[in-house]
Amino acid sequence: MAGARTRARVVIVMNPRSGGGKTARYGLAQRAEGMGAQVWTTSTEGDAVSLARNAVAEGAQLLGVAGGDGTVSAVAAVAADTGRPLVVVPAGTRNHFARDLGLDLRDPGRALDALVDGEPAQVDLGMLGSRVFVNNVSFGVYADALLEPGYRQDKPRAFAAVAPDYVKGKQWVEARVDTPRGTVEFPQVVLISNNPYHLATPRWLGRRFSLSTGRLGVIVLKRPAQAPPDLLRHLRGELRQDERGAGSAGDGAVIWSAPGITLHGEVPHLDAGVDGEAVRLAPPVVCAIRPGALRVLLPKDRPGTPPEHAMRH
């Protein structure tokens, strides 16, 4: 049954390849069309950005997107630039942005309830130059894993192929980053997120409990000169315990939030992962945030974020 909101022209851009075919597996196109929306599917002839822009040009007043975080960020950019609200349907593999919006990842179709009685919310968007990101921009081991052949088919194998040299300090990001502790040169990992990640509680590690702080989260990891036997455990401990930025910039983790961050380097390009997509960027690389740039419509019934007392356990 079509609700009041679907009397406006609604176009939902769907990526049929995301999440191993989740849009088909959950019957999302049929559910959306049953609620009065039009479904436009990405293909080699029509990418998500082109479809979203064409939808607006043809009178769409509300945009939706069903796919992974790369598809979501592409359509979110168009929605923000054209002042259209966005409905996000978690149909990818990880769905980090949808999860942090409080959506139900187990039943993606529940997000479509926002077409009937959605609650509006303003959220921030990260900016990599003129490119939008909804989750993060990463440099180092994750970016290199994305470039490994067969990454989508076997992610553990891809990480296993690139991680050892980073852990041993034989591989690094060819850049320097100014941090609250000073300049860090040649770190193993740089992670810049659209709003800071929660790091203090293992159960909720990597969640964002707000997407409207108006600040980027920044994590810079550099292998200590005298690394402990279990470097990864050592760095995880620093991530959870050392969010104040005290200490020297030479080794370990530096974690802070800021409205902008720049990576400097003398190399022709830096490999990066942007919302799970591999890209190459010419330094300097400048990231910023657009506070409240995106209006989303959220279903009233959604799992949400855990209560504050739960995060302490």
PDB file of C-alpha atoms in Angstrom:
ATOM      1  CA  MET A   1       0.000   0.000   0.000  1.00  0.00           C
ATOM      2  CA  ALA A   2       1.356   3.374  -0.941  1.00  0.00           C
ATOM      3  CA  GLY A   3       1.673   5.843   1.932  1.00  0.00           C
ATOM      4  CA  ALA A   4       1.307   9.604   1.970  1.00  0.00           C
ATOM      5  CA  ARG A   5       4.993  10.199   1.328  1.00  0.00           C
ATOM      6  CA  THR A   6       5.081   8.001  -1.767  1.00  0.00           C
ATOM      7  CA  ARG A   7       2.619  10.262  -3.568  1.00  0.00           C
ATOM      8  CA  ALA A   8       5.695  12.379  -4.251  1.00  0.00           C
ATOM      9  CA  ARG A   9       7.856  10.990  -7.019  1.00  0.00           C
ATOM     10  CA  VAL A  10      10.286   8.519  -5.448  1.00  0.00           C
ATOM     11  CA  VAL A  11      13.163   6.863  -7.298  1.00  0.00           C
ATOM     12  CA  ILE A  12      15.278   4.209  -5.613  1.00  0.00           C
ATOM     13  CA  VAL A  13      18.640   3.392  -7.164  1.00  0.00           C
ATOM     14  CA  MET A  14      19.500  -0.278  -6.624  1.00  0.00           C
ATOM     15  CA  ASN A  15      22.780  -2.078  -7.201  1.00  0.00           C
ATOM     16  CA  PRO A  16      21.911  -5.723  -7.969  1.00  0.00           C
ATOM     17  CA  ARG A  17      25.522  -6.855  -7.420  1.00  0.00           C
ATOM     18  CA  SER A  18      25.872  -5.509  -3.895  1.00  0.00           C
ATOM     19  CA  GLY A  19      25.972  -7.952  -1.033  1.00  0.00           C
ATOM     20  CA  GLY A  20      26.057 -10.953  -3.326  1.00  0.00           C
ATOM     21  CA  GLY A  21      22.651 -10.112  -4.793  1.00  0.00           C
ATOM     22  CA  LYS A  22      20.774  -8.929  -1.692  1.00  0.00           C
ATOM     23  CA  THR A  23      18.312  -6.774  -3.630  1.00  0.00           C
ATOM     24  CA  ALA A  24      16.962  -9.879  -5.377  1.00  0.00           C
ATOM     25  CA  ARG A  25      17.272 -12.164  -2.359  1.00  0.00           C
ATOM     26  CA  TYR A  26      15.114  -9.892  -0.227  1.00  0.00           C
ATOM     27  CA  GLY A  27      12.742  -8.877  -3.022  1.00  0.00           C
ATOM     28  CA  LEU A  28      13.560  -5.202  -2.485  1.00  0.00           C
ATOM     29  CA  ALA A  29      12.470  -3.990  -5.921  1.00  0.00           C
ATOM     30  CA  GLN A  30       9.052  -5.580  -5.555  1.00  0.00           C
ATOM     31  CA  ARG A  31       8.619  -4.213  -2.029  1.00  0.00           C
ATOM     32  CA  ALA A  32       9.607  -0.716  -3.116  1.00  0.00           C
ATOM     33  CA  GLU A  33       7.358  -0.726  -6.173  1.00  0.00           C
ATOM     34  CA  GLY A  34       4.496  -1.989  -4.029  1.00  0.00           C
ATOM     35  CA  MET A  35       4.909   1.141  -1.926  1.00  0.00           C
ATOM     36  CA  GLY A  36       4.684   3.420  -4.963  1.00  0.00           C
ATOM     37  CA  ALA A  37       8.386   3.971  -5.667  1.00  0.00           C
ATOM     38  CA  GLN A  38      10.176   3.579  -8.978  1.00  0.00           C
ATOM     39  CA  VAL A  39      13.260   1.364  -9.029  1.00  0.00           C
ATOM     40  CA  TRP A  40      16.195   2.179 -11.280  1.00  0.00           C
ATOM     41  CA  THR A  41      18.926  -0.470 -11.438  1.00  0.00           C
ATOM     42  CA  THR A  42      22.614   0.197 -11.947  1.00  0.00           C
ATOM     43  CA  SER A  43      24.344  -1.420 -14.900  1.00  0.00           C
ATOM     44  CA  THR A  44      27.354  -0.930 -17.153  1.00  0.00           C
ATOM     45  CA  GLU A  45      25.306   1.718 -18.966  1.00  0.00           C
ATOM     46  CA  GLY A  46      24.041   3.515 -15.861  1.00  0.00           C
ATOM     47  CA  ASP A  47      26.119   4.088 -12.740  1.00  0.00           C
ATOM     48  CA  ALA A  48      24.560   5.188  -9.452  1.00  0.00           C
ATOM     49  CA  VAL A  49      25.505   8.859  -9.814  1.00  0.00           C
ATOM     50  CA  SER A  50      24.090   9.146 -13.345  1.00  0.00           C
ATOM     51  CA  LEU A  51      20.879   7.399 -12.393  1.00  0.00           C
ATOM     52  CA  ALA A  52      20.371   9.623  -9.348  1.00  0.00           C
ATOM     53  CA  ARG A  53      21.035  12.808 -11.314  1.00  0.00           C
ATOM     54  CA  ASN A  54      18.668  11.711 -14.088  1.00  0.00           C
ATOM     55  CA  ALA A  55      16.006  10.916 -11.509  1.00  0.00           C
ATOM     56  CA  VAL A  56      16.226  14.428 -10.079  1.00  0.00           C
ATOM     57  CA  ALA A  57      16.186  15.931 -13.574  1.00  0.00           C
ATOM     58  CA  GLU A  58      12.981  13.995 -14.269  1.00  0.00           C
ATOM     59  CA  GLY A  59      11.263  15.281 -11.156  1.00  0.00           C
ATOM     60  CA  ALA A  60      12.142  12.902  -8.324  1.00  0.00           C
ATOM     61  CA  GLN A  61      11.416  14.578  -5.007  1.00  0.00           C
ATOM     62  CA  LEU A  62      12.814  11.775  -2.873  1.00  0.00           C
ATOM     63  CA  LEU A  63      15.789   9.525  -3.591  1.00  0.00           C
ATOM     64  CA  GLY A  64      16.481   6.077  -2.227  1.00  0.00           C
ATOM     65  CA  VAL A  65      19.491   3.819  -2.510  1.00  0.00           C
ATOM     66  CA  ALA A  66      19.863   0.077  -2.008  1.00  0.00           C
ATOM     67  CA  GLY A  67      23.395  -1.241  -2.154  1.00  0.00           C
ATOM     68  CA  GLY A  68      26.744  -1.203  -0.435  1.00  0.00           C
ATOM     69  CA  ASP A  69      28.487   1.801   1.052  1.00  0.00           C
ATOM     70  CA  GLY A  70      30.069   2.799  -2.265  1.00  0.00           C
ATOM     71  CA  THR A  71      26.656   2.969  -3.944  1.00  0.00           C
ATOM     72  CA  VAL A  72      25.196   4.757  -0.925  1.00  0.00           C
ATOM     73  CA  SER A  73      27.885   7.447  -0.935  1.00  0.00           C
ATOM     74  CA  ALA A  74      27.382   8.054  -4.680  1.00  0.00           C
ATOM     75  CA  VAL A  75      23.638   8.638  -4.343  1.00  0.00           C
ATOM     76  CA  ALA A  76      24.060  10.536  -1.065  1.00  0.00           C
ATOM     77  CA  ALA A  77      26.274  13.040  -2.879  1.00  0.00           C
ATOM     78  CA  VAL A  78      23.521  13.728  -5.417  1.00  0.00           C
ATOM     79  CA  ALA A  79      20.848  13.949  -2.716  1.00  0.00           C
ATOM     80  CA  ALA A  80      22.909  16.467  -0.729  1.00  0.00           C
ATOM     81  CA  ASP A  81      23.755  18.574  -3.781  1.00  0.00           C
ATOM     82  CA  THR A  82      20.139  18.724  -4.958  1.00  0.00           C
ATOM     83  CA  GLY A  83      18.442  19.088  -1.583  1.00  0.00           C
ATOM     84  CA  ARG A  84      16.562  15.770  -1.817  1.00  0.00           C
ATOM     85  CA  PRO A  85      15.986  13.579   1.219  1.00  0.00           C
ATOM     86  CA  LEU A  86      17.489  10.096   1.063  1.00  0.00           C
ATOM     87  CA  VAL A  87      16.204   6.684   2.151  1.00  0.00           C
ATOM     88  CA  VAL A  88      19.034   4.204   2.748  1.00  0.00           C
ATOM     89  CA  VAL A  89      18.369   0.478   2.302  1.00  0.00           C
ATOM     90  CA  PRO A  90      21.200  -1.760   3.633  1.00  0.00           C
ATOM     91  CA  ALA A  91      21.808  -4.123   0.718  1.00  0.00           C
ATOM     92  CA  GLY A  92      25.601  -4.386   0.766  1.00  0.00           C
ATOM     93  CA  THR A  93      28.003  -6.669   2.583  1.00  0.00           C
ATOM     94  CA  ARG A  94      28.987  -4.555   5.594  1.00  0.00           C
ATOM     95  CA  ASN A  95      26.490  -1.667   5.537  1.00  0.00           C
ATOM     96  CA  HIS A  96      28.440   0.450   8.020  1.00  0.00           C
ATOM     97  CA  PHE A  97      26.592   3.688   7.272  1.00  0.00           C
ATOM     98  CA  ALA A  98      23.173   2.024   7.492  1.00  0.00           C
ATOM     99  CA  ARG A  99      24.171   0.312  10.741  1.00  0.00           C
ATOM    100  CA  ASP A 100      25.229   3.625  12.265  1.00  0.00           C
ATOM    101  CA  LEU A 101      21.906   5.141  11.177  1.00  0.00           C
ATOM    102  CA  GLY A 102      20.297   2.463  13.351  1.00  0.00           C
ATOM    103  CA  LEU A 103      18.757   0.478  10.476  1.00  0.00           C
ATOM    104  CA  ASP A 104      17.944  -3.226  10.636  1.00  0.00           C
ATOM    105  CA  LEU A 105      20.665  -5.078   8.716  1.00  0.00           C
ATOM    106  CA  ARG A 106      18.956  -8.459   9.101  1.00  0.00           C
ATOM    107  CA  ASP A 107      15.879  -7.335   7.150  1.00  0.00           C
ATOM    108  CA  PRO A 108      16.887  -4.634   4.642  1.00  0.00           C
ATOM    109  CA  GLY A 109      13.317  -4.178   3.453  1.00  0.00           C
ATOM    110  CA  ARG A 110      12.305  -2.638   6.774  1.00  0.00           C
ATOM    111  CA  ALA A 111      14.187   0.510   5.766  1.00  0.00           C
ATOM    112  CA  LEU A 112      11.531   1.059   3.085  1.00  0.00           C
ATOM    113  CA  ASP A 113       9.011   1.852   5.829  1.00  0.00           C
ATOM    114  CA  ALA A 114      10.565   5.315   5.783  1.00  0.00           C
ATOM    115  CA  LEU A 115       8.687   5.904   2.509  1.00  0.00           C
ATOM    116  CA  VAL A 116       5.432   5.883   4.494  1.00  0.00           C
ATOM    117  CA  ASP A 117       6.176   7.594   7.793  1.00  0.00           C
ATOM    118  CA  GLY A 118       9.879   8.321   7.816  1.00  0.00           C
ATOM    119  CA  GLU A 119      11.471  10.483  10.479  1.00  0.00           C
ATOM    120  CA  PRO A 120      13.831  13.136   9.065  1.00  0.00           C
ATOM    121  CA  ALA A 121      17.374  13.546  10.376  1.00  0.00           C
ATOM    122  CA  GLN A 122      20.319  15.673   9.297  1.00  0.00           C
ATOM    123  CA  VAL A 123      23.690  13.923   9.111  1.00  0.00           C
ATOM    124  CA  ASP A 124      27.187  14.954   8.113  1.00  0.00           C
ATOM    125  CA  LEU A 125      29.092  13.938   5.008  1.00  0.00           C
ATOM    126  CA  GLY A 126      32.825  13.488   4.736  1.00  0.00           C
ATOM    127  CA  MET A 127      34.561  15.152   1.816  1.00  0.00           C
ATOM    128  CA  LEU A 128      37.692  13.978   0.025  1.00  0.00           C
ATOM    129  CA  GLY A 129      38.286  17.023  -2.124  1.00  0.00           C
ATOM    130  CA  SER A 130      34.975  17.214  -3.991  1.00  0.00           C
ATOM    131  CA  ARG A 131      34.159  13.530  -3.463  1.00  0.00           C
ATOM    132  CA  VAL A 132      31.698  12.453  -0.764  1.00  0.00           C
ATOM    133  CA  PHE A 133      32.356   9.616   1.665  1.00  0.00           C
ATOM    134  CA  VAL A 134      29.813   8.341   4.179  1.00  0.00           C
ATOM    135  CA  ASN A 135      32.154   6.053   6.132  1.00  0.00           C
ATOM    136  CA  ASN A 136      35.885   6.524   5.798  1.00  0.00           C
ATOM    137  CA  VAL A 137      39.009   7.081   3.766  1.00  0.00           C
ATOM    138  CA  SER A 138      41.810   4.657   4.604  1.00  0.00           C
ATOM    139  CA  PHE A 139      45.484   4.481   3.743  1.00  0.00           C
ATOM    140  CA  GLY A 140      47.823   1.591   4.434  1.00  0.00           C
ATOM    141  CA  VAL A 141      46.994  -2.064   4.903  1.00  0.00           C
ATOM    142  CA  TYR A 142      43.273  -1.787   4.057  1.00  0.00           C
ATOM    143  CA  ALA A 143      43.853   0.247   0.922  1.00  0.00           C
ATOM    144  CA  ASP A 144      46.472  -2.250  -0.258  1.00  0.00           C
ATOM    145  CA  ALA A 145      44.108  -5.168   0.400  1.00  0.00           C
ATOM    146  CA  LEU A 146      41.501  -3.524  -1.829  1.00  0.00           C
ATOM    147  CA  LEU A 147      44.025  -3.544  -4.673  1.00  0.00           C
ATOM    148  CA  GLU A 148      44.713  -7.279  -4.305  1.00  0.00           C
ATOM    149  CA  PRO A 149      43.254  -9.408  -7.145  1.00  0.00           C
ATOM    150  CA  GLY A 150      40.150 -11.227  -5.964  1.00  0.00           C
ATOM    151  CA  TYR A 151      39.594  -8.987  -2.907  1.00  0.00           C
ATOM    152  CA  ARG A 152      35.789  -9.120  -3.246  1.00  0.00           C
ATOM    153  CA  GLN A 153      35.765 -12.893  -3.467  1.00  0.00           C
ATOM    154  CA  ASP A 154      38.220 -13.606  -0.627  1.00  0.00           C
ATOM    155  CA  LYS A 155      38.841 -10.679   1.721  1.00  0.00           C
ATOM    156  CA  PRO A 156      40.711 -12.658   4.432  1.00  0.00           C
ATOM    157  CA  ARG A 157      43.203 -13.900   1.829  1.00  0.00           C
ATOM    158  CA  ALA A 158      43.714 -10.336   0.541  1.00  0.00           C
ATOM    159  CA  PHE A 159      44.444  -8.996   4.029  1.00  0.00           C
ATOM    160  CA  ALA A 160      46.718 -11.932   4.796  1.00  0.00           C
ATOM    161  CA  ALA A 161      48.718 -11.124   1.669  1.00  0.00           C
ATOM    162  CA  VAL A 162      49.450  -7.505   2.593  1.00  0.00           C
ATOM    163  CA  ALA A 163      49.356  -7.322   6.405  1.00  0.00           C
ATOM    164  CA  PRO A 164      52.683  -9.001   7.323  1.00  0.00           C
ATOM    165  CA  ASP A 165      54.903  -6.280   5.859  1.00  0.00           C
ATOM    166  CA  TYR A 166      52.903  -3.570   7.665  1.00  0.00           C
ATOM    167  CA  VAL A 167      53.060  -5.453  10.965  1.00  0.00           C
ATOM    168  CA  LYS A 168      56.828  -5.908  10.571  1.00  0.00           C
ATOM    169  CA  GLY A 169      57.345  -2.244   9.689  1.00  0.00           C
ATOM    170  CA  LYS A 170      58.526  -3.052   6.170  1.00  0.00           C
ATOM    171  CA  GLN A 171      55.610  -1.250   4.506  1.00  0.00           C
ATOM    172  CA  TRP A 172      54.066   2.130   5.263  1.00  0.00           C
ATOM    173  CA  VAL A 173      52.072   5.040   3.868  1.00  0.00           C
ATOM    174  CA  GLU A 174      54.366   7.386   1.930  1.00  0.00           C
ATOM    175  CA  ALA A 175      52.994  10.462   3.645  1.00  0.00           C
ATOM    176  CA  ARG A 176      53.228  12.646   6.708  1.00  0.00           C
ATOM    177  CA  VAL A 177      50.321  13.769   8.861  1.00  0.00           C
ATOM    178  CA  ASP A 178      50.145  16.650  11.319  1.00  0.00           C
ATOM    179  CA  THR A 179      48.575  15.408  14.564  1.00  0.00           C
ATOM    180  CA  PRO A 180      47.935  16.908  18.024  1.00  0.00           C
ATOM    181  CA  ARG A 181      51.201  15.216  19.112  1.00  0.00           C
ATOM    182  CA  GLY A 182      53.253  16.534  16.216  1.00  0.00           C
ATOM    183  CA  THR A 183      53.999  15.286  12.719  1.00  0.00           C
ATOM    184  CA  VAL A 184      53.879  11.538  12.058  1.00  0.00           C
ATOM    185  CA  GLU A 185      55.932  10.409   9.076  1.00  0.00           C
ATOM    186  CA  PHE A 186      55.380   7.145   7.213  1.00  0.00           C
ATOM    187  CA  PRO A 187      52.623   5.610   9.367  1.00  0.00           C
ATOM    188  CA  GLN A 188      51.333   2.077   8.786  1.00  0.00           C
ATOM    189  CA  VAL A 189      47.662   3.146   8.835  1.00  0.00           C
ATOM    190  CA  VAL A 190      45.727   6.387   8.426  1.00  0.00           C
ATOM    191  CA  LEU A 191      41.963   6.153   8.885  1.00  0.00           C
ATOM    192  CA  ILE A 192      39.761   9.227   8.426  1.00  0.00           C
ATOM    193  CA  SER A 193      36.087   8.720   9.244  1.00  0.00           C
ATOM    194  CA  ASN A 194      32.895  10.689   8.768  1.00  0.00           C
ATOM    195  CA  ASN A 195      32.435  11.335  12.530  1.00  0.00           C
ATOM    196  CA  PRO A 196      34.593   9.569  15.130  1.00  0.00           C
ATOM    197  CA  TYR A 197      34.434   5.848  15.852  1.00  0.00           C
ATOM    198  CA  HIS A 198      33.718   4.506  19.314  1.00  0.00           C
ATOM    199  CA  LEU A 199      36.931   2.820  20.485  1.00  0.00           C
ATOM    200  CA  ALA A 200      36.654   2.387  24.253  1.00  0.00           C
ATOM    201  CA  THR A 201      34.416  -0.686  24.428  1.00  0.00           C
ATOM    202  CA  PRO A 202      35.376  -3.907  22.589  1.00  0.00           C
ATOM    203  CA  ARG A 203      31.755  -4.884  21.939  1.00  0.00           C
ATOM    204  CA  TRP A 204      30.990  -1.617  20.155  1.00  0.00           C
ATOM    205  CA  LEU A 205      34.418  -1.032  18.630  1.00  0.00           C
ATOM    206  CA  GLY A 206      34.125   0.745  15.300  1.00  0.00           C
ATOM    207  CA  ARG A 207      30.578   2.029  15.758  1.00  0.00           C
ATOM    208  CA  ARG A 208      29.640   5.667  15.309  1.00  0.00           C
ATOM    209  CA  PHE A 209      26.952   6.677  17.767  1.00  0.00           C
ATOM    210  CA  SER A 210      26.553  10.075  16.169  1.00  0.00           C
ATOM    211  CA  LEU A 211      26.745  11.125  12.530  1.00  0.00           C
ATOM    212  CA  SER A 212      26.210  14.792  13.304  1.00  0.00           C
ATOM    213  CA  THR A 213      29.173  15.958  15.396  1.00  0.00           C
ATOM    214  CA  GLY A 214      30.508  18.084  12.555  1.00  0.00           C
ATOM    215  CA  ARG A 215      33.955  16.505  12.931  1.00  0.00           C
ATOM    216  CA  LEU A 216      36.067  13.849  11.280  1.00  0.00           C
ATOM    217  CA  GLY A 217      37.536  11.031  13.326  1.00  0.00           C
ATOM    218  CA  VAL A 218      41.239  10.429  12.668  1.00  0.00           C
ATOM    219  CA  ILE A 219      43.367   7.423  13.629  1.00  0.00           C
ATOM    220  CA  VAL A 220      47.053   7.280  12.757  1.00  0.00           C
ATOM    221  CA  LEU A 221      49.015   4.122  13.599  1.00  0.00           C
ATOM    222  CA  LYS A 222      52.773   3.844  13.406  1.00  0.00           C
ATOM    223  CA  ARG A 223      54.645   0.680  14.281  1.00  0.00           C
ATOM    224  CA  PRO A 224      56.776   1.249  17.376  1.00  0.00           C
ATOM    225  CA  ALA A 225      60.514   1.145  16.757  1.00  0.00           C
ATOM    226  CA  GLN A 226      60.764  -1.669  19.321  1.00  0.00           C
ATOM    227  CA  ALA A 227      57.575  -3.575  18.558  1.00  0.00           C
ATOM    228  CA  PRO A 228      56.125  -5.967  21.151  1.00  0.00           C
ATOM    229  CA  PRO A 229      55.615  -9.608  20.077  1.00  0.00           C
ATOM    230  CA  ASP A 230      51.929  -9.013  19.378  1.00  0.00           C
ATOM    231  CA  LEU A 231      51.917  -5.658  17.605  1.00  0.00           C
ATOM    232  CA  LEU A 232      48.252  -5.750  16.636  1.00  0.00           C
ATOM    233  CA  ARG A 233      47.136  -6.399  20.220  1.00  0.00           C
ATOM    234  CA  HIS A 234      49.394  -3.588  21.407  1.00  0.00           C
ATOM    235  CA  LEU A 235      47.881  -1.144  18.929  1.00  0.00           C
ATOM    236  CA  ARG A 236      44.316  -2.250  19.740  1.00  0.00           C
ATOM    237  CA  GLY A 237      45.064  -1.507  23.385  1.00  0.00           C
ATOM    238  CA  GLU A 238      46.280   1.958  22.494  1.00  0.00           C
ATOM    239  CA  LEU A 239      43.183   2.599  20.411  1.00  0.00           C
ATOM    240  CA  ARG A 240      40.928   1.826  23.359  1.00  0.00           C
ATOM    241  CA  GLN A 241      42.942   3.560  26.054  1.00  0.00           C
ATOM    242  CA  ASP A 242      44.704   6.508  24.458  1.00  0.00           C
ATOM    243  CA  GLU A 243      42.046   8.749  22.941  1.00  0.00           C
ATOM    244  CA  ARG A 244      43.352  11.889  24.674  1.00  0.00           C
ATOM    245  CA  GLY A 245      46.328  12.375  22.348  1.00  0.00           C
ATOM    246  CA  ALA A 246      48.918  12.427  25.153  1.00  0.00           C
ATOM    247  CA  GLY A 247      52.484  11.319  24.491  1.00  0.00           C
ATOM    248  CA  SER A 248      54.890  11.571  21.597  1.00  0.00           C
ATOM    249  CA  ALA A 249      54.069  11.329  17.922  1.00  0.00           C
ATOM    250  CA  GLY A 250      56.824   8.866  17.134  1.00  0.00           C
ATOM    251  CA  ASP A 251      55.201   5.474  17.770  1.00  0.00           C
ATOM    252  CA  GLY A 252      51.868   3.829  18.447  1.00  0.00           C
ATOM    253  CA  ALA A 253      48.440   5.390  17.935  1.00  0.00           C
ATOM    254  CA  VAL A 254      47.330   8.999  17.665  1.00  0.00           C
ATOM    255  CA  ILE A 255      43.564   9.493  17.792  1.00  0.00           C
ATOM    256  CA  TRP A 256      41.667  12.752  17.563  1.00  0.00           C
ATOM    257  CA  SER A 257      38.796  14.543  15.855  1.00  0.00           C
ATOM    258  CA  ALA A 258      38.955  17.619  13.650  1.00  0.00           C
ATOM    259  CA  PRO A 259      36.970  19.470  10.978  1.00  0.00           C
ATOM    260  CA  GLY A 260      39.718  18.713   8.454  1.00  0.00           C
ATOM    261  CA  ILE A 261      42.899  16.726   7.884  1.00  0.00           C
ATOM    262  CA  THR A 262      45.627  16.748   5.211  1.00  0.00           C
ATOM    263  CA  LEU A 263      48.127  14.096   4.149  1.00  0.00           C
ATOM    264  CA  HIS A 264      51.313  15.470   2.596  1.00  0.00           C
ATOM    265  CA  GLY A 265      53.734  13.520   0.458  1.00  0.00           C
ATOM    266  CA  GLU A 266      56.252  13.729  -2.348  1.00  0.00           C
ATOM    267  CA  VAL A 267      55.089  10.610  -4.212  1.00  0.00           C
ATOM    268  CA  PRO A 268      52.946  10.841  -7.385  1.00  0.00           C
ATOM    269  CA  HIS A 269      50.002   9.111  -5.734  1.00  0.00           C
ATOM    270  CA  LEU A 270      48.744   7.422  -2.580  1.00  0.00           C
ATOM    271  CA  ASP A 271      46.599   4.290  -2.682  1.00  0.00           C
ATOM    272  CA  ALA A 272      43.426   4.677  -0.655  1.00  0.00           C
ATOM    273  CA  GLY A 273      40.139   3.005   0.099  1.00  0.00           C
ATOM    274  CA  VAL A 274      37.100   5.295  -0.043  1.00  0.00           C
ATOM    275  CA  ASP A 275      33.964   3.653   1.339  1.00  0.00           C
ATOM    276  CA  GLY A 276      35.371   0.311   0.287  1.00  0.00           C
ATOM    277  CA  GLU A 277      36.406   1.387  -3.220  1.00  0.00           C
ATOM    278  CA  ALA A 278      40.076   1.446  -4.257  1.00  0.00           C
ATOM    279  CA  VAL A 279      41.310   4.801  -5.570  1.00  0.00           C
ATOM    280  CA  ARG A 280      44.610   6.548  -6.225  1.00  0.00           C
ATOM    281  CA  LEU A 281      45.025  10.101  -4.969  1.00  0.00           C
ATOM    282  CA  ALA A 282      47.647  12.728  -5.690  1.00  0.00           C
ATOM    283  CA  PRO A 283      48.985  14.401  -2.532  1.00  0.00           C
ATOM    284  CA  PRO A 284      48.295  16.594  -0.772  1.00  0.00           C
ATOM    285  CA  VAL A 285      45.094  14.738   0.146  1.00  0.00           C
ATOM    286  CA  VAL A 286      42.593  17.010   1.874  1.00  0.00           C
ATOM    287  CA  CYS A 287      39.614  15.683   3.832  1.00  0.00           C
ATOM    288  CA  ALA A 288      36.912  17.854   5.370  1.00  0.00           C
ATOM    289  CA  ILE A 289      33.361  17.532   6.645  1.00  0.00           C
ATOM    290  CA  ARG A 290      30.041  19.077   5.596  1.00  0.00           C
ATOM    291  CA  PRO A 291      27.974  19.336   8.783  1.00  0.00           C
ATOM    292  CA  GLY A 292      24.314  18.404   8.334  1.00  0.00           C
ATOM    293  CA  ALA A 293      24.715  18.211   4.563  1.00  0.00           C
ATOM    294  CA  LEU A 294      22.431  15.202   4.061  1.00  0.00           C
ATOM    295  CA  ARG A 295      18.788  14.817   5.050  1.00  0.00           C
ATOM    296  CA  VAL A 296      17.835  11.185   5.575  1.00  0.00           C
ATOM    297  CA  LEU A 297      14.442   9.620   6.220  1.00  0.00           C
ATOM    298  CA  LEU A 298      14.530   6.829   8.776  1.00  0.00           C
ATOM    299  CA  PRO A 299      11.829   4.289   9.648  1.00  0.00           C
ATOM    300  CA  LYS A 300      10.353   4.826  13.107  1.00  0.00           C
ATOM    301  CA  ASP A 301      10.900   1.182  14.029  1.00  0.00           C
ATOM    302  CA  ARG A 302      14.637   0.459  13.882  1.00  0.00           C
ATOM    303  CA  PRO A 303      17.180  -1.171  16.177  1.00  0.00           C
ATOM    304  CA  GLY A 304      18.999   2.109  16.820  1.00  0.00           C
ATOM    305  CA  THR A 305      22.209   2.509  18.792  1.00  0.00           C
ATOM    306  CA  PRO A 306      22.897   0.853  22.138  1.00  0.00           C
ATOM    307  CA  PRO A 307      22.113   2.781  25.331  1.00  0.00           C
ATOM    308  CA  GLU A 308      25.000   4.533  27.048  1.00  0.00           C
ATOM    309  CA  HIS A 309      25.127   2.060  29.949  1.00  0.00           C
ATOM    310  CA  ALA A 310      25.498  -0.865  27.515  1.00  0.00           C
ATOM    311  CA  MET A 311      28.625   0.668  25.968  1.00  0.00           C
ATOM    312  CA  ARG A 312      30.422   0.470  29.303  1.00  0.00           C
ATOM    313  CA  HIS A 313      30.165  -3.354  29.360  1.00  0.00           C
TER     314      HIS A 313
END
